PDB file of C-alpha atoms in Angstrom:
ATOM      1  CA  UNK X  27      42.046 -13.070 -16.454  1.00 77.00           C
ATOM      2  CA  UNK X  28      38.351 -12.654 -17.608  1.00 84.00           C
ATOM      3  CA  UNK X  29      35.530 -11.648 -15.144  1.00 92.00           C
ATOM      4  CA  UNK X  30      32.220 -12.062 -15.882  1.00 96.00           C
ATOM      5  CA  UNK X  31      29.150 -10.629 -14.242  1.00 96.00           C
ATOM      6  CA  UNK X  32      25.458 -11.975 -15.028  1.00 97.00           C
ATOM      7  CA  UNK X  33      22.294 -10.320 -14.155  1.00 97.00           C
ATOM      8  CA  UNK X  34      18.728  -9.745 -15.454  1.00 97.00           C
ATOM      9  CA  UNK X  35      17.606 -13.319 -14.348  1.00 98.00           C
ATOM     10  CA  UNK X  36      14.283 -12.977 -12.386  1.00 98.00           C
ATOM     11  CA  UNK X  37      10.737 -14.989 -12.480  1.00 98.00           C
ATOM     12  CA  UNK X  38       8.665 -14.442 -15.441  1.00 98.00           C
ATOM     13  CA  UNK X  39       5.723 -16.291 -16.030  1.00 98.00           C
ATOM     14  CA  UNK X  40       5.417 -18.942 -18.944  1.00 98.00           C
ATOM     15  CA  UNK X  41       5.131 -17.485 -22.785  1.00 98.00           C
ATOM     16  CA  UNK X  42       6.931 -14.298 -21.467  1.00 98.00           C
ATOM     17  CA  UNK X  43      10.465 -12.824 -22.234  1.00 98.00           C
ATOM     18  CA  UNK X  44      13.537 -11.953 -20.311  1.00 98.00           C
ATOM     19  CA  UNK X  45      17.131 -10.718 -21.640  1.00 98.00           C
ATOM     20  CA  UNK X  46      19.978 -11.669 -19.617  1.00 98.00           C
ATOM     21  CA  UNK X  47      23.070  -9.205 -19.773  1.00 98.00           C
ATOM     22  CA  UNK X  48      26.736 -10.641 -19.051  1.00 97.00           C
ATOM     23  CA  UNK X  49      29.662  -7.914 -18.620  1.00 96.00           C
ATOM     24  CA  UNK X  50      33.239  -8.570 -18.758  1.00 92.00           C
ATOM     25  CA  UNK X  51      36.105  -6.938 -17.802  1.00 89.00           C
ATOM     26  CA  UNK X  52      38.779  -6.902 -20.413  1.00 77.00           C
ATOM     27  CA  UNK X  53      38.347  -5.328 -23.859  1.00 71.00           C
ATOM     28  CA  UNK X  54      40.353  -8.487 -25.257  1.00 73.00           C
ATOM     29  CA  UNK X  55      36.568  -9.861 -25.001  1.00 83.00           C
ATOM     30  CA  UNK X  56      36.535  -9.221 -28.504  1.00 86.00           C
ATOM     31  CA  UNK X  57      38.668 -12.069 -29.019  1.00 90.00           C
ATOM     32  CA  UNK X  58      36.921 -15.035 -27.315  1.00 93.00           C
ATOM     33  CA  UNK X  59      34.028 -17.088 -28.082  1.00 96.00           C
ATOM     34  CA  UNK X  60      31.098 -16.172 -25.617  1.00 96.00           C
ATOM     35  CA  UNK X  61      28.308 -18.445 -24.733  1.00 97.00           C
ATOM     36  CA  UNK X  62      25.361 -19.177 -21.993  1.00 98.00           C
ATOM     37  CA  UNK X  63      24.788 -21.726 -20.359  1.00 98.00           C
ATOM     38  CA  UNK X  64      22.136 -23.735 -17.922  1.00 98.00           C
ATOM     39  CA  UNK X  65      21.339 -25.575 -15.161  1.00 98.00           C
ATOM     40  CA  UNK X  66      18.586 -26.915 -13.421  1.00 97.00           C
ATOM     41  CA  UNK X  67      18.587 -28.838  -9.886  1.00 92.00           C
ATOM     42  CA  UNK X  68      19.777 -32.003 -10.070  1.00 93.00           C
ATOM     43  CA  UNK X  69      20.642 -31.691 -13.915  1.00 96.00           C
ATOM     44  CA  UNK X  70      24.030 -31.026 -15.741  1.00 97.00           C
ATOM     45  CA  UNK X  71      24.989 -28.218 -17.017  1.00 97.00           C
ATOM     46  CA  UNK X  72      24.079 -27.839 -20.412  1.00 98.00           C
ATOM     47  CA  UNK X  73      24.644 -25.418 -23.942  1.00 98.00           C
ATOM     48  CA  UNK X  74      22.180 -23.330 -24.825  1.00 98.00           C
ATOM     49  CA  UNK X  75      23.849 -20.574 -27.234  1.00 98.00           C
ATOM     50  CA  UNK X  76      27.345 -19.547 -27.996  1.00 98.00           C
ATOM     51  CA  UNK X  77      28.931 -16.866 -30.827  1.00 97.00           C
ATOM     52  CA  UNK X  78      31.772 -16.614 -32.133  1.00 96.00           C
ATOM     53  CA  UNK X  79      34.373 -13.155 -32.026  1.00 92.00           C
ATOM     54  CA  UNK X  80      33.111 -12.873 -36.208  1.00 92.00           C
ATOM     55  CA  UNK X  81      29.310 -13.111 -34.957  1.00 95.00           C
ATOM     56  CA  UNK X  82      28.598 -16.324 -35.929  1.00 97.00           C
ATOM     57  CA  UNK X  83      25.733 -18.266 -33.445  1.00 98.00           C
ATOM     58  CA  UNK X  84      24.876 -21.537 -32.589  1.00 98.00           C
ATOM     59  CA  UNK X  85      22.078 -22.913 -30.170  1.00 98.00           C
ATOM     60  CA  UNK X  86      20.301 -26.117 -28.150  1.00 98.00           C
ATOM     61  CA  UNK X  87      17.803 -27.257 -30.564  1.00 98.00           C
ATOM     62  CA  UNK X  88      15.338 -26.482 -27.134  1.00 97.00           C
ATOM     63  CA  UNK X  89      15.752 -23.180 -27.593  1.00 98.00           C
ATOM     64  CA  UNK X  90      16.141 -22.392 -31.449  1.00 98.00           C
ATOM     65  CA  UNK X  91      13.460 -19.649 -32.648  1.00 98.00           C
ATOM     66  CA  UNK X  92      12.708 -18.556 -29.135  1.00 98.00           C
ATOM     67  CA  UNK X  93      16.463 -17.595 -27.753  1.00 98.00           C
ATOM     68  CA  UNK X  94      18.586 -14.917 -29.642  1.00 98.00           C
ATOM     69  CA  UNK X  95      22.655 -14.470 -28.483  1.00 98.00           C
ATOM     70  CA  UNK X  96      24.299 -11.290 -29.117  1.00 98.00           C
ATOM     71  CA  UNK X  97      27.356  -9.371 -28.256  1.00 96.00           C
ATOM     72  CA  UNK X  98      28.573  -5.451 -28.108  1.00 94.00           C
ATOM     73  CA  UNK X  99      32.115  -5.907 -28.305  1.00 90.00           C
ATOM     74  CA  UNK X 100      32.679  -2.060 -27.833  1.00 90.00           C
ATOM     75  CA  UNK X 101      30.954  -2.459 -23.931  1.00 93.00           C
ATOM     76  CA  UNK X 102      32.237  -5.731 -23.845  1.00 93.00           C
ATOM     77  CA  UNK X 103      28.747  -7.246 -23.263  1.00 95.00           C
ATOM     78  CA  UNK X 104      26.386 -10.272 -23.809  1.00 97.00           C
ATOM     79  CA  UNK X 105      22.995 -10.655 -23.805  1.00 98.00           C
ATOM     80  CA  UNK X 106      20.718 -13.410 -23.863  1.00 98.00           C
ATOM     81  CA  UNK X 107      17.032 -12.847 -25.244  1.00 98.00           C
ATOM     82  CA  UNK X 108      14.875 -15.156 -24.200  1.00 98.00           C
ATOM     83  CA  UNK X 109      11.228 -15.238 -25.490  1.00 98.00           C
ATOM     84  CA  UNK X 110       8.121 -17.118 -25.142  1.00 98.00           C
ATOM     85  CA  UNK X 111       9.742 -18.963 -22.111  1.00 98.00           C
ATOM     86  CA  UNK X 112       8.428 -22.456 -20.473  1.00 98.00           C
ATOM     87  CA  UNK X 113       8.561 -23.740 -17.121  1.00 97.00           C
ATOM     88  CA  UNK X 114      11.185 -25.949 -18.635  1.00 96.00           C
ATOM     89  CA  UNK X 115      13.541 -22.735 -19.540  1.00 98.00           C
ATOM     90  CA  UNK X 116      13.777 -23.005 -15.387  1.00 98.00           C
ATOM     91  CA  UNK X 117      17.512 -22.922 -14.374  1.00 98.00           C
ATOM     92  CA  UNK X 118      20.899 -20.827 -13.269  1.00 98.00           C
ATOM     93  CA  UNK X 119      21.811 -19.193 -16.372  1.00 98.00           C
ATOM     94  CA  UNK X 120      25.979 -18.657 -16.920  1.00 98.00           C
ATOM     95  CA  UNK X 121      27.766 -16.733 -18.856  1.00 97.00           C
ATOM     96  CA  UNK X 122      31.111 -18.368 -20.345  1.00 97.00           C
ATOM     97  CA  UNK X 123      34.292 -17.129 -22.591  1.00 95.00           C
ATOM     98  CA  UNK X 124      36.373 -19.577 -24.538  1.00 94.00           C
ATOM     99  CA  UNK X 125      39.641 -18.504 -26.212  1.00 92.00           C
ATOM    100  CA  UNK X 126      42.066 -21.661 -26.947  1.00 90.00           C
ATOM    101  CA  UNK X 127      42.159 -23.381 -23.560  1.00 88.00           C
ATOM    102  CA  UNK X 128      41.392 -20.592 -21.479  1.00 90.00           C
ATOM    103  CA  UNK X 129      38.086 -20.401 -19.892  1.00 93.00           C
ATOM    104  CA  UNK X 130      35.889 -18.561 -17.858  1.00 95.00           C
ATOM    105  CA  UNK X 131      32.581 -18.609 -15.676  1.00 96.00           C
ATOM    106  CA  UNK X 132      29.944 -15.912 -14.530  1.00 97.00           C
ATOM    107  CA  UNK X 133      28.410 -16.500 -10.806  1.00 97.00           C
ATOM    108  CA  UNK X 134      25.315 -17.491 -12.586  1.00 98.00           C
ATOM    109  CA  UNK X 135      21.837 -16.009 -12.797  1.00 98.00           C
ATOM    110  CA  UNK X 136      18.606 -17.193 -11.809  1.00 98.00           C
ATOM    111  CA  UNK X 137      15.610 -17.915 -13.769  1.00 98.00           C
ATOM    112  CA  UNK X 138      12.155 -18.815 -13.206  1.00 98.00           C
ATOM    113  CA  UNK X 139       9.251 -19.325 -15.414  1.00 98.00           C
ATOM    114  CA  UNK X 140       5.950 -20.139 -13.370  1.00 97.00           C
ATOM    115  CA  UNK X 141       2.581 -18.897 -13.581  1.00 93.00           C
TER     116      UNK X 141
END
């Protein structure tokens, strides 16, 4: 089992930046595709970004050019650097780990973008 814990959320002004972190509990983390998802109140959870074990990344169109996903396999960590934040980015952000049929989720961290 892979345990995931997110951190780094908070309140930020429009145009500001935040870096989210996700810590995984097992060294086999290196084998998993990692992702960040988000869910706003009353809306479905949506993909934000993914990064494969080989470092290949994909982003939702709404965050391209503003967000960057990265991973540090030696530390079992994945990050989401969020720049030029907009009020529309307000949501609970979840870390995800996927490999074959196995999928794991963190508890989520709140990001609020407001002046």
